[in-house]
Coordinates of C-alpha atoms (C1' of nucleotides) in Angstrom, one line a residue:
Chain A
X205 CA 12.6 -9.5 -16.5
X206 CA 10.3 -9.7 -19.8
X207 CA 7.1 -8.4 -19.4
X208 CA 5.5 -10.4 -21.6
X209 CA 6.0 -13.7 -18.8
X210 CA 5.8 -11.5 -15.4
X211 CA 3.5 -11.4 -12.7
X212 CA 2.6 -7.7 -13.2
X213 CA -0.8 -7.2 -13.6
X214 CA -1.5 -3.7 -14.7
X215 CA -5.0 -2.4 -14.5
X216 CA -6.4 0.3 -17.0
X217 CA -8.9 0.9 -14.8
X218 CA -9.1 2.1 -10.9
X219 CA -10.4 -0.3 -8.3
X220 CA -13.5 1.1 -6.7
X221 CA -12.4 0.7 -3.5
X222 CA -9.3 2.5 -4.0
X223 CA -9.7 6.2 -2.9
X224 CA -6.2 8.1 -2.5
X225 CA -3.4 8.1 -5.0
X226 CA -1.1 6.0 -3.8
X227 CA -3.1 3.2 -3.0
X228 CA -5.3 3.7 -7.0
X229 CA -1.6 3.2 -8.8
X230 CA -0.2 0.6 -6.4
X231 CA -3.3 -1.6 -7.3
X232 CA -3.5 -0.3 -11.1
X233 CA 0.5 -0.9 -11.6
X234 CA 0.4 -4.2 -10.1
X235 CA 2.5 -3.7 -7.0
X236 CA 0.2 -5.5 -4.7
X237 CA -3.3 -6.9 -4.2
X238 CA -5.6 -7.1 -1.1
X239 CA -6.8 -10.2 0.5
X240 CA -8.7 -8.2 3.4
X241 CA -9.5 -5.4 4.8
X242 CA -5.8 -3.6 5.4
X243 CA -3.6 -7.0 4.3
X244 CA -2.3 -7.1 1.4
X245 CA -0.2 -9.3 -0.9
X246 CA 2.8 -8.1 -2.6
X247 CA 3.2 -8.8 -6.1
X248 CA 7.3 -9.2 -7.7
X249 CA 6.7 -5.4 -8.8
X250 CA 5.7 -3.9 -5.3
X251 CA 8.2 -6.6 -3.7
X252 CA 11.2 -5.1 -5.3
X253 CA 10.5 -1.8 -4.1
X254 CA 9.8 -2.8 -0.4
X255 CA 13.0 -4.9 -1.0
X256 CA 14.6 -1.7 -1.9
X257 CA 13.4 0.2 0.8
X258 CA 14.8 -2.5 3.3
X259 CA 17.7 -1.9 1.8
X260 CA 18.1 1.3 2.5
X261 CA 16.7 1.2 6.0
X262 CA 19.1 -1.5 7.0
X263 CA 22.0 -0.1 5.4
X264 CA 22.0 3.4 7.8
X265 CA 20.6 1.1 10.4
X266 CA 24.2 -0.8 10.5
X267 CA 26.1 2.4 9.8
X268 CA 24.6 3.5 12.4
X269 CA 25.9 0.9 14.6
X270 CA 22.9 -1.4 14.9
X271 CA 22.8 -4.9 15.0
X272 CA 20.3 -6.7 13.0
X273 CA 18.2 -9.4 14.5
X274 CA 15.4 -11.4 13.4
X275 CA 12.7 -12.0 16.3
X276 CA 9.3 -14.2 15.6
X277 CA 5.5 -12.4 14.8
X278 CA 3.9 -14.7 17.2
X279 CA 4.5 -13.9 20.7
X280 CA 3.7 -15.5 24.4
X281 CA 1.4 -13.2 26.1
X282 CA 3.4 -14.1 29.7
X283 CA 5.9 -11.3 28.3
X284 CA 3.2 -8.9 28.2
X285 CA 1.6 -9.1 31.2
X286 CA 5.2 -8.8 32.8
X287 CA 4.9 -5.4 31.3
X288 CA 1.5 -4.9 32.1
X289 CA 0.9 -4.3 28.2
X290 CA -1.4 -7.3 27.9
X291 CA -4.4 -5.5 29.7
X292 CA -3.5 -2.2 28.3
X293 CA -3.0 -2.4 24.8
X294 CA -7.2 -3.5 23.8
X295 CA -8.5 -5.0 21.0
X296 CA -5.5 -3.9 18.2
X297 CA -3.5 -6.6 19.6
X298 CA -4.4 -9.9 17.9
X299 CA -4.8 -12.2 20.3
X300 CA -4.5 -16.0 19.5
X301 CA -4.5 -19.0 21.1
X302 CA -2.4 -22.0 20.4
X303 CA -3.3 -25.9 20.8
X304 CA -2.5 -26.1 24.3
X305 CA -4.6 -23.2 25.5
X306 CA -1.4 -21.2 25.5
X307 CA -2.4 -17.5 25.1
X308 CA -0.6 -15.9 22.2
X309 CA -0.4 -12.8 20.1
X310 CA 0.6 -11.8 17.1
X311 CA 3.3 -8.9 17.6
X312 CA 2.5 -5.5 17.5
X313 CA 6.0 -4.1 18.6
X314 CA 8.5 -5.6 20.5
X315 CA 9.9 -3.9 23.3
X316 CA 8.8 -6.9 25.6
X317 CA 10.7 -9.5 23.5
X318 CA 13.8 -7.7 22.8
X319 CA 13.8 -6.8 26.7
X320 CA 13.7 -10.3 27.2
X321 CA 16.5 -11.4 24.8
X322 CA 18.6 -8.7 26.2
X323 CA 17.9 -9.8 30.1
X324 CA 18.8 -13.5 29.6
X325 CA 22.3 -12.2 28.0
X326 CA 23.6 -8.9 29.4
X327 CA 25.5 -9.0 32.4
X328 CA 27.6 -6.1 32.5
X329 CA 27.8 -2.0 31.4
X330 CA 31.0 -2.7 29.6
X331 CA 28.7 -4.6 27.0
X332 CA 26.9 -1.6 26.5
X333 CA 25.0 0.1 24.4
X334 CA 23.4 -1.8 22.5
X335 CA 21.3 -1.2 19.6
X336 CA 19.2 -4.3 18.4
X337 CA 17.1 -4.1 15.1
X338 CA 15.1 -6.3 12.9
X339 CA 12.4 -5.5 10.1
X340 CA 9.5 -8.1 10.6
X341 CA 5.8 -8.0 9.6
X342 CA 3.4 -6.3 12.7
X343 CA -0.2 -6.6 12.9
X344 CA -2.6 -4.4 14.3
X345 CA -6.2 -4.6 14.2
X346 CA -6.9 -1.3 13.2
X347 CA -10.6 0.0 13.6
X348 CA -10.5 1.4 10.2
X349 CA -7.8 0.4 7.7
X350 CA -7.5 2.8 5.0
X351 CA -5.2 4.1 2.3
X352 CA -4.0 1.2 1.2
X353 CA -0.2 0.3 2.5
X354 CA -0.6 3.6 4.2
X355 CA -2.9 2.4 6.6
X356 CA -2.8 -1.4 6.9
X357 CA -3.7 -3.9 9.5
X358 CA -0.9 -5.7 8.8
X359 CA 2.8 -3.8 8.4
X360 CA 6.4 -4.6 7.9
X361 CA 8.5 -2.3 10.5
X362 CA 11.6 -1.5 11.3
X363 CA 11.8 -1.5 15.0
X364 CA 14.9 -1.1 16.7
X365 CA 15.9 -1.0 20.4
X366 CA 18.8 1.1 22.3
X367 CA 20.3 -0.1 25.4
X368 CA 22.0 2.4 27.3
X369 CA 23.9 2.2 31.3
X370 CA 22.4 5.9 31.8
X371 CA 20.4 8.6 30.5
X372 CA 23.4 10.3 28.7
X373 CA 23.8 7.4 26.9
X374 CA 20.5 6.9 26.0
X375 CA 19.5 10.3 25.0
X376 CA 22.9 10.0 22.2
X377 CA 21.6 6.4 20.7
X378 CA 18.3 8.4 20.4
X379 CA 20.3 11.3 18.7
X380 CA 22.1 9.0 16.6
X381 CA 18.9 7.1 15.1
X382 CA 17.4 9.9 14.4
X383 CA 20.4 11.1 12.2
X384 CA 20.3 7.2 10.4
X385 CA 16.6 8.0 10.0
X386 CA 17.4 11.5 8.1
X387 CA 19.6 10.0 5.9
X388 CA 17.7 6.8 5.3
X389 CA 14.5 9.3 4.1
X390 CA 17.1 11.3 2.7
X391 CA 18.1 8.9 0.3
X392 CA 14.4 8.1 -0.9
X393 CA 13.9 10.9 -2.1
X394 CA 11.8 12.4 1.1
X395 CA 11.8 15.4 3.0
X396 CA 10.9 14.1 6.3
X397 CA 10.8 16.6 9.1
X398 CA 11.2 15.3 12.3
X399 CA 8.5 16.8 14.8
X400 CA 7.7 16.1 18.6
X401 CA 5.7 13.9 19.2
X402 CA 3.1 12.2 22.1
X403 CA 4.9 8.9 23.4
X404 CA 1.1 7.4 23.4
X405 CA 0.9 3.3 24.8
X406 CA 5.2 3.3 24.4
X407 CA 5.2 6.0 27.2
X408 CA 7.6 7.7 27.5
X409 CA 9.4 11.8 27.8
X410 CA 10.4 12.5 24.4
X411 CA 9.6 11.4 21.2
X412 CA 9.6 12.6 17.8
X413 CA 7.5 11.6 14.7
X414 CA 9.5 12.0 11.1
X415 CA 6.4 13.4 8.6
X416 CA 6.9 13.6 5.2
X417 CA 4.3 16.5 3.3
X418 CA 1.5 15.2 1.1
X419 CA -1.5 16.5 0.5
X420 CA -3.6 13.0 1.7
X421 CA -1.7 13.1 4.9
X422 CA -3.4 12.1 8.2
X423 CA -2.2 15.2 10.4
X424 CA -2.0 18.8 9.4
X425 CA 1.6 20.1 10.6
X426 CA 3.8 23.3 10.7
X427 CA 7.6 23.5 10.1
X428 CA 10.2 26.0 9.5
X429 CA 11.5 25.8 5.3
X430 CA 14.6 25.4 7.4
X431 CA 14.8 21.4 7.1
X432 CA 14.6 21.8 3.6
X433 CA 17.6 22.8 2.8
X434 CA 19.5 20.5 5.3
X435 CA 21.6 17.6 3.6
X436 CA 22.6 14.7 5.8
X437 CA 24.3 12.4 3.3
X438 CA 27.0 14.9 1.9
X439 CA 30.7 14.1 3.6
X440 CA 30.9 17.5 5.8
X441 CA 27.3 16.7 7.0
X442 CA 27.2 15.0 10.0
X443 CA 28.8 11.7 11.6
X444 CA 27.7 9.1 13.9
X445 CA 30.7 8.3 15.1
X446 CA 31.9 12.0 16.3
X447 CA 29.1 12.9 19.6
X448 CA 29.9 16.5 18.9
X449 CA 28.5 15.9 15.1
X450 CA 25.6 14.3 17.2
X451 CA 25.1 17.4 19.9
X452 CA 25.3 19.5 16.7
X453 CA 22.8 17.4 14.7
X454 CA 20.1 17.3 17.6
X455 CA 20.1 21.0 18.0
X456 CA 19.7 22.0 14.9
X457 CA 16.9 19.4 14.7
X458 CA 15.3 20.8 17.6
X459 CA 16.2 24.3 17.1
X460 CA 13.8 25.0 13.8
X461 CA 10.1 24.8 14.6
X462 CA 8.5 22.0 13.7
X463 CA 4.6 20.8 14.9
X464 CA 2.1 18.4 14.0
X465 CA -1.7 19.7 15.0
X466 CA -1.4 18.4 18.5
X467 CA 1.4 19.8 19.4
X468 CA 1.3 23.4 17.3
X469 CA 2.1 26.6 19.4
X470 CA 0.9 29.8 17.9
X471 CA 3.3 31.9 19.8
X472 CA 6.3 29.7 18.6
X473 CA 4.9 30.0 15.0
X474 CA 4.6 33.8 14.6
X475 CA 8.4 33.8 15.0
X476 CA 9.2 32.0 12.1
X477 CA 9.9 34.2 8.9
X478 CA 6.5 34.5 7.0
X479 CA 8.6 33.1 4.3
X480 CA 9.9 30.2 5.8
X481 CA 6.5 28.8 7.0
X482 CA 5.6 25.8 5.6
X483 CA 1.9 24.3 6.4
X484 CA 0.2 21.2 4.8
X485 CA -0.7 17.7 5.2
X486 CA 1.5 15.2 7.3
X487 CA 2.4 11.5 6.8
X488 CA 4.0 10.0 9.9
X489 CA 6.7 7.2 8.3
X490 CA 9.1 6.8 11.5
X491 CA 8.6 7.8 15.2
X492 CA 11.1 6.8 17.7
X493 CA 10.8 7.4 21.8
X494 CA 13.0 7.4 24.5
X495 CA 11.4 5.6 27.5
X496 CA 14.0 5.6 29.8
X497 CA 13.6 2.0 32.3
X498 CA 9.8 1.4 32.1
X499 CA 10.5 -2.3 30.1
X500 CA 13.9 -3.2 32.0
X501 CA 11.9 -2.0 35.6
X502 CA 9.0 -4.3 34.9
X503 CA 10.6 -6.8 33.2
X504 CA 14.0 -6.9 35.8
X505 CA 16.3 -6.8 33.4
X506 CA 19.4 -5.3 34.7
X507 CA 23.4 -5.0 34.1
X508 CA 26.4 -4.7 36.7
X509 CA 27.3 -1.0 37.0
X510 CA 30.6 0.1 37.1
X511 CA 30.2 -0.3 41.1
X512 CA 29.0 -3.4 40.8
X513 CA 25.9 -2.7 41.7
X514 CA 22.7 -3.7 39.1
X515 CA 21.2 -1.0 37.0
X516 CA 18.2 -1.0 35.1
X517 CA 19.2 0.2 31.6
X518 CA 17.6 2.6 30.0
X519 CA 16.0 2.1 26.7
X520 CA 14.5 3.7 23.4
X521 CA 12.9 2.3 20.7
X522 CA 13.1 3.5 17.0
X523 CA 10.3 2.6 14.2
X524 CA 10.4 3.1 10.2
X525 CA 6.9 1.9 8.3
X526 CA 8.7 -0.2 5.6
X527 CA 5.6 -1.2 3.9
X528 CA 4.2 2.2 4.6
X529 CA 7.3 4.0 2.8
X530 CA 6.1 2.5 0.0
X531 CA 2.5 4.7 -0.2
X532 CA 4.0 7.5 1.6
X533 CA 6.7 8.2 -1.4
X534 CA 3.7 7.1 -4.2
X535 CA 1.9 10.0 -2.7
X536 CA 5.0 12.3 -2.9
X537 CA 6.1 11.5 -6.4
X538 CA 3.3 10.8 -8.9
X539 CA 1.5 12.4 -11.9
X540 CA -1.5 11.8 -13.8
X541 CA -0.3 9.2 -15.7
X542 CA 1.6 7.1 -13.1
X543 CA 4.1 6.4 -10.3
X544 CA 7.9 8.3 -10.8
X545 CA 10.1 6.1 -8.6
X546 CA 13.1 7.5 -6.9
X547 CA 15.7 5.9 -8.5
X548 CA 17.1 4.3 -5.0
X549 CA 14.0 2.3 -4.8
X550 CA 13.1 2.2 -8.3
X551 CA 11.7 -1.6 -8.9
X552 CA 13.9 -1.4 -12.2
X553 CA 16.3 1.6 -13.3
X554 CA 14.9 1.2 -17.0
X555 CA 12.2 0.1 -19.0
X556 CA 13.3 -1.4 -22.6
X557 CA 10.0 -0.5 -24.4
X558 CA 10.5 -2.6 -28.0
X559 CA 7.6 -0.8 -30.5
X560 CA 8.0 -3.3 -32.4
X561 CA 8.2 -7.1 -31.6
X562 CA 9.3 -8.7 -34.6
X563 CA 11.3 -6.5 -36.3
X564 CA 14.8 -8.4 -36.2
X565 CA 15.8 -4.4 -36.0
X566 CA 14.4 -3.7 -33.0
X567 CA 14.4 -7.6 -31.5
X568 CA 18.2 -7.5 -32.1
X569 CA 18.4 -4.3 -29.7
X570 CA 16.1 -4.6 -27.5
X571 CA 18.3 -7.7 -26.8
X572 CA 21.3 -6.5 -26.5
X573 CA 20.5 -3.3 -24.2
X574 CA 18.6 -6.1 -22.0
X575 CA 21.5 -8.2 -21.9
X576 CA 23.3 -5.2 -20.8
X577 CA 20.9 -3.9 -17.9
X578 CA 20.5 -7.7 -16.6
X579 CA 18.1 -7.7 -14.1
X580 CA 17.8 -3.6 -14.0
X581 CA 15.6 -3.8 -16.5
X582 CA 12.1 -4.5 -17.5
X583 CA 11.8 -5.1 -20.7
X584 CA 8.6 -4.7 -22.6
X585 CA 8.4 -7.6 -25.8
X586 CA 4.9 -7.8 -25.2
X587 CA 3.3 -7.7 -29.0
X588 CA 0.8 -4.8 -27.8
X589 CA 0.9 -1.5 -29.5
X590 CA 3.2 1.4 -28.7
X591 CA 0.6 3.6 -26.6
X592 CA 0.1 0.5 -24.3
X593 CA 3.5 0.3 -23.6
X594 CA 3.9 3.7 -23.0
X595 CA 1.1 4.0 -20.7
X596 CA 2.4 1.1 -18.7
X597 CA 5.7 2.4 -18.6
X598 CA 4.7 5.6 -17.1
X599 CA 2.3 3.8 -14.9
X600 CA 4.8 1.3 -13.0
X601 CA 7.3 4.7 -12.5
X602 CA 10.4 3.7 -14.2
X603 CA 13.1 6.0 -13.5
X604 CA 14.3 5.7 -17.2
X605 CA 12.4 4.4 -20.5
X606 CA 14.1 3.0 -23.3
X607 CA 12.3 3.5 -26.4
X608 CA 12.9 1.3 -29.4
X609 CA 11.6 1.6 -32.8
X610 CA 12.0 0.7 -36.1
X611 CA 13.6 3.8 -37.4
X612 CA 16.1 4.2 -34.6
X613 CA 17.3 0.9 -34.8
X614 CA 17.6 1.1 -38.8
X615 CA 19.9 4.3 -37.7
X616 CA 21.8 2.6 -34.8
X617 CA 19.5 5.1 -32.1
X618 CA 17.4 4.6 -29.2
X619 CA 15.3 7.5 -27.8
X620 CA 15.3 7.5 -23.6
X621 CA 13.1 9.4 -21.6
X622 CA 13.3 10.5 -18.2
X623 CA 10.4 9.4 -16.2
X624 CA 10.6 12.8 -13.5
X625 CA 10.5 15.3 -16.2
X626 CA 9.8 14.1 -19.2
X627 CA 12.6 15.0 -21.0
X628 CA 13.7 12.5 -24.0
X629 CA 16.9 12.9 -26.4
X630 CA 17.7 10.7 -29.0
X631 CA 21.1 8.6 -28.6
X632 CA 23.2 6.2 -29.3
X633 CA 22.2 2.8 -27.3
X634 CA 25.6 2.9 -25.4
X635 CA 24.8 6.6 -24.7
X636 CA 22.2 5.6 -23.1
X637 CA 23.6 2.7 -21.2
X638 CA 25.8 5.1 -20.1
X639 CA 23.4 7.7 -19.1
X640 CA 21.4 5.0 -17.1
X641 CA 24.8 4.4 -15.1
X642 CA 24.3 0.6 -15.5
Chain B
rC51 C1' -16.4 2.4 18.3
rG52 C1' -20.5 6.1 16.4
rG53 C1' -22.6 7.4 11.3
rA54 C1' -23.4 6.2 6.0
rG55 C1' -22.9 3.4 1.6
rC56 C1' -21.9 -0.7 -1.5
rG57 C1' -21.6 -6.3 -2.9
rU58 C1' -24.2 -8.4 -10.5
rA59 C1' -18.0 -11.8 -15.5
rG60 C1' -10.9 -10.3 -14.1
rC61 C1' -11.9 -4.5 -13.7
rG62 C1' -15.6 -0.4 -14.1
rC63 C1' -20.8 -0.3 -14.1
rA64 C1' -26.4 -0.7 -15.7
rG65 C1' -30.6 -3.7 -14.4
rU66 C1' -33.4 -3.6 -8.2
rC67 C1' -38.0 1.5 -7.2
rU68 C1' -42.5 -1.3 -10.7
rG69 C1' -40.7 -9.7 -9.7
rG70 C1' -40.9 -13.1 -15.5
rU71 C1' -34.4 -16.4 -14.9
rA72 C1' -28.9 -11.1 -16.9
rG73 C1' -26.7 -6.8 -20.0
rC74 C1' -22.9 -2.7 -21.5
rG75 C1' -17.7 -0.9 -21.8
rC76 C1' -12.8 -2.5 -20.9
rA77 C1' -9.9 -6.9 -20.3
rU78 C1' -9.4 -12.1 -22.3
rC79 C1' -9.3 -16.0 -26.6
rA80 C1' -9.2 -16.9 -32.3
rG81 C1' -8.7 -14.4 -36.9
rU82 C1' -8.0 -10.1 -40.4
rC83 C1' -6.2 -5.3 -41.0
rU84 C1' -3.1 -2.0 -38.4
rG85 C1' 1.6 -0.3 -36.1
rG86 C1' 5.3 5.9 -32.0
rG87 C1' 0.7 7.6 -26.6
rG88 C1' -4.2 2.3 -24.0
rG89 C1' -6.3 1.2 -32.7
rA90 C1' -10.4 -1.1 -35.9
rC91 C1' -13.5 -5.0 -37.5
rU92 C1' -15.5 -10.2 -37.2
rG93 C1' -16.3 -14.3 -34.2
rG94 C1' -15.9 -16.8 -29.3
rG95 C1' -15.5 -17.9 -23.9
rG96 C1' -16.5 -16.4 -19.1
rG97 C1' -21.7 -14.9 -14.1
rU98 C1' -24.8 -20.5 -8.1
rC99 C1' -26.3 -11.8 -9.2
rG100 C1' -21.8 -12.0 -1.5
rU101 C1' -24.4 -15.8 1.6
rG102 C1' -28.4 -18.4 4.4
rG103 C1' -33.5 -18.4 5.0
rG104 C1' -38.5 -16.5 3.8
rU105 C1' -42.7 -14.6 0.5
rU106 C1' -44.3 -16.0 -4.5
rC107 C1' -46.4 -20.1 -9.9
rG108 C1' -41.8 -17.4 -10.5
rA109 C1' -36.6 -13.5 -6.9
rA110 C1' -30.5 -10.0 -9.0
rU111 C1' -35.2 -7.4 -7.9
rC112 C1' -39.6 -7.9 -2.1
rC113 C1' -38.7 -9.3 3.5
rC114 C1' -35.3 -11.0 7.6
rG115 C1' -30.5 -12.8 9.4
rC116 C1' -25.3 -13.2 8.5
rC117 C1' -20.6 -12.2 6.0
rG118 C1' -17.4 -9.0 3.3
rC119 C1' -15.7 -4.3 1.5
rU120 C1' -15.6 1.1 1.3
rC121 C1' -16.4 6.2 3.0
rC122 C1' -17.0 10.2 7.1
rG123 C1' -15.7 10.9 12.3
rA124 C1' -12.9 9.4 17.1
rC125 C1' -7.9 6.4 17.5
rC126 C1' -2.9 4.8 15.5
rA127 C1' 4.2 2.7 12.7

RNA sequence: CGGAGCGUAGCGCAGUCUGGUAGCGCAUCAGUCUGGGGGACUGGGGGUCGUGGGUUCGAAUCCCGCCGCUCCGACCA
């Protein structure tokens, strides 16, 4: 993409209404804009990262051996009140009513529906478990939106559902999202610590919140340095597929102390090494509960047992905050002077910063490096000045900046910098190509 | 939902107390000079002062209603 013709309206100055971090640069970068209090539109800068995000999320979600489905935002209120939801969920649920008087609502999670699709299909255990997913846009009607994505009324989730003949079953689909969920944070660049958790209006018996440590977190939490050193991507990690890997998995996730506010215990905390203790601010980007039969009990769905008698199966349900994501990892990777992306969800790998438009030195290039990075890159052949582009650069995050000027491309060079540490060297442009990994 | 604040040009703000028909910086447009960390100069464009009503000869300014947004607290992916 060329900057000079993209929708990517950078701001030198911060909104007023923009308080924490994360929400100042996604406005000031251009990622998205609001429209009302806690909706917000997402410019081509801010959609490539939640694209990215997606990505990631649905790629562990279908190694994990999920199934991905796509189910609507507007919803008929009859499932809800077969749940008993409709009365008890208040005034976040947006309630709508269509032409024919036809009470409606616009989804805030979707155990009802999936319970539904599941009920008209499943007949037997044999075609079980199942785990359904699909990443739609929620609303709820917050009280107080705040924080910009962080905190929206309006959301795009992850929600996935597990199906299971019995509560063995169930507790190892629950054991195997929450491995897909370590990796997927994983492999953002997060440390998220997975903590117990209230099952609040899901209900529920156990339940655990994944918090990832920033300082304009929502909930102050405790947890064992333990977690950090724990890598869930490398080979000899763990597997899905192997349940002993999963056994092994959930205790050691369980066996480190971990607490948000609510559920701290003093007693449990004095037993962790002094220098293992790790306290601070708390973003909650995935919570997932197992709820046992409470949706296929008041809903009647059931399967034939292996007796041939009906069973209600027993079900969990798993969330990621896509949109969130997005705020959660500004707030844990930023400077002064802008966003550093991940490179995983990077909205471009590089930034081809030309310092001089119309030098047929630097044109001829800045050209050919662009021609090389295709749609990796974002390259700056605006006519502004070489502090503007730099600033800009830093500002949208870019993992990698390619700096071209007028002496290095008289001397066949090109300086690149590395966005996380600032580093720059001075190379060749296929060294750098290379270096990029394009 | 309790408490507080703010709406004036695309963004950040002054002007409101003490009424006289709108201003600054940035951005933008044209031009000149410049050219490696948001450059300088000259000239230009852009505002029903959130909205409806009231008071007044006259309202951004005073009074009332409404709408929107933000912050603190209680609640949440």
């Amino acid at each position: 993409m060329r900057l000079s013709h993209a929708f990517i309206p950078t701001l030198k100055e911060t909104p007023a209404e923009a308080q924490i971090a994360s929400h100042r640069l996604m406005l000031r970068a251009g990622l998205v804009r609001q429209t009302s209090a806690g909706i917000y539109a997402w410019l081509p800068l801010g959609l490539r990262v939640l694209r990215n995000i997606e990505r990631i999320v649905r790629e562990e979600q279908d190694a994990a051996g999920a199934q991905e489905i796509l189910m609507p935002t507007i919803q008929p209120a009859e499932l809800w009140k077969e749940s008993g939801r409709y009365e008890d969920y208040g005034k976040e649920m947006l309630r709508i009513r269509d032409r024919h008087d036809r009470d409606m609502l616009y989804g805030p999670t979707n155990e009802e529906m999936v319970t539904d699709l599941f009920r008209q299909s499943v007949r037997s255990y044999k075609e079980l478990p199942q785990i359904l997913y699909h990443i739609q846009w929620k609303f709820r009607d917050e009280v107080r939106p705040r924080f910009g994505v962080m905190r929206g009324r309006e959301f795009l989730m992850k929600d996935a559902y597990s199906f299971d003949i019995d509560h063995g079953g169930a507790v190892a689909s629950y054991r195997k999202m929450m491995l897909a969920y370590m990796r997927t944070f994983q492999r953002m660049g997060l440390k998220a610590i997975p903590m117990e958790a209230d099952t609040g209006p899901i209900g529920g018996d156990l339940s655990h919140e994944f918090i990832i440590l920033a300082p304009t977190g929502e909930s102050q939490v405790y947890y064992d340095a333990a977690f950090e050193e724990i890598d869930y991507l490398s080979g000899d990690s763990f597997s899905h597929e192997k349940p002993d890997d999963l056994v092994r998995f959930f205790e050691v996730m369980t066996g480190h102390y971990a607490a948000t506010d609510e559920k701290h215990d003093t007693a449990r905390w004095d037993q962790v090494v002094a220098d293992r203790k790790r306290e601070g601010r708390g973003i909650e980007v995935g919570h997932i509960f197992y709820f046992g039969t409470k949706y296929t009990k008041s809903m009647g769905a059931t399967v034939a047992g292996p007796d041939g008698r009906q069973v209600h199966p027993e079900m969990g349900s798993y969330g990621v905050g896509v949109s969130r994501l997005v705020g959660a990892v500004i707030e844990a990777s930023h400077d002064d002077n802008g966003i550093i992306w991940p490179d995983s969800i990077a909205p471009f790998k590089a930034a081809i910063l030309n310092l001089k438009v119309g030098d047929a030195g630097c044109d001829a290039l800045c050209e050919r490096l662009y021609a090389a990075l295709g749609g990796n890159a974002l390259y700056d052949d605006r006519t502004d000045r070489a502090g503007a582009k730099f600033a800009d650069a830093d500002l949208m995050g870019h993992p990698w900046q390619i700096i071209v000027g007028p002496r290095g491309a008289a001397a066949g060079t090109v300086e690149l910098k590395r966005r996380a540490t600032g580093e720059r060297v001075e190379v060749t442009p296929e060294e750098a190509l290379t270096r990029i990994g394009s």
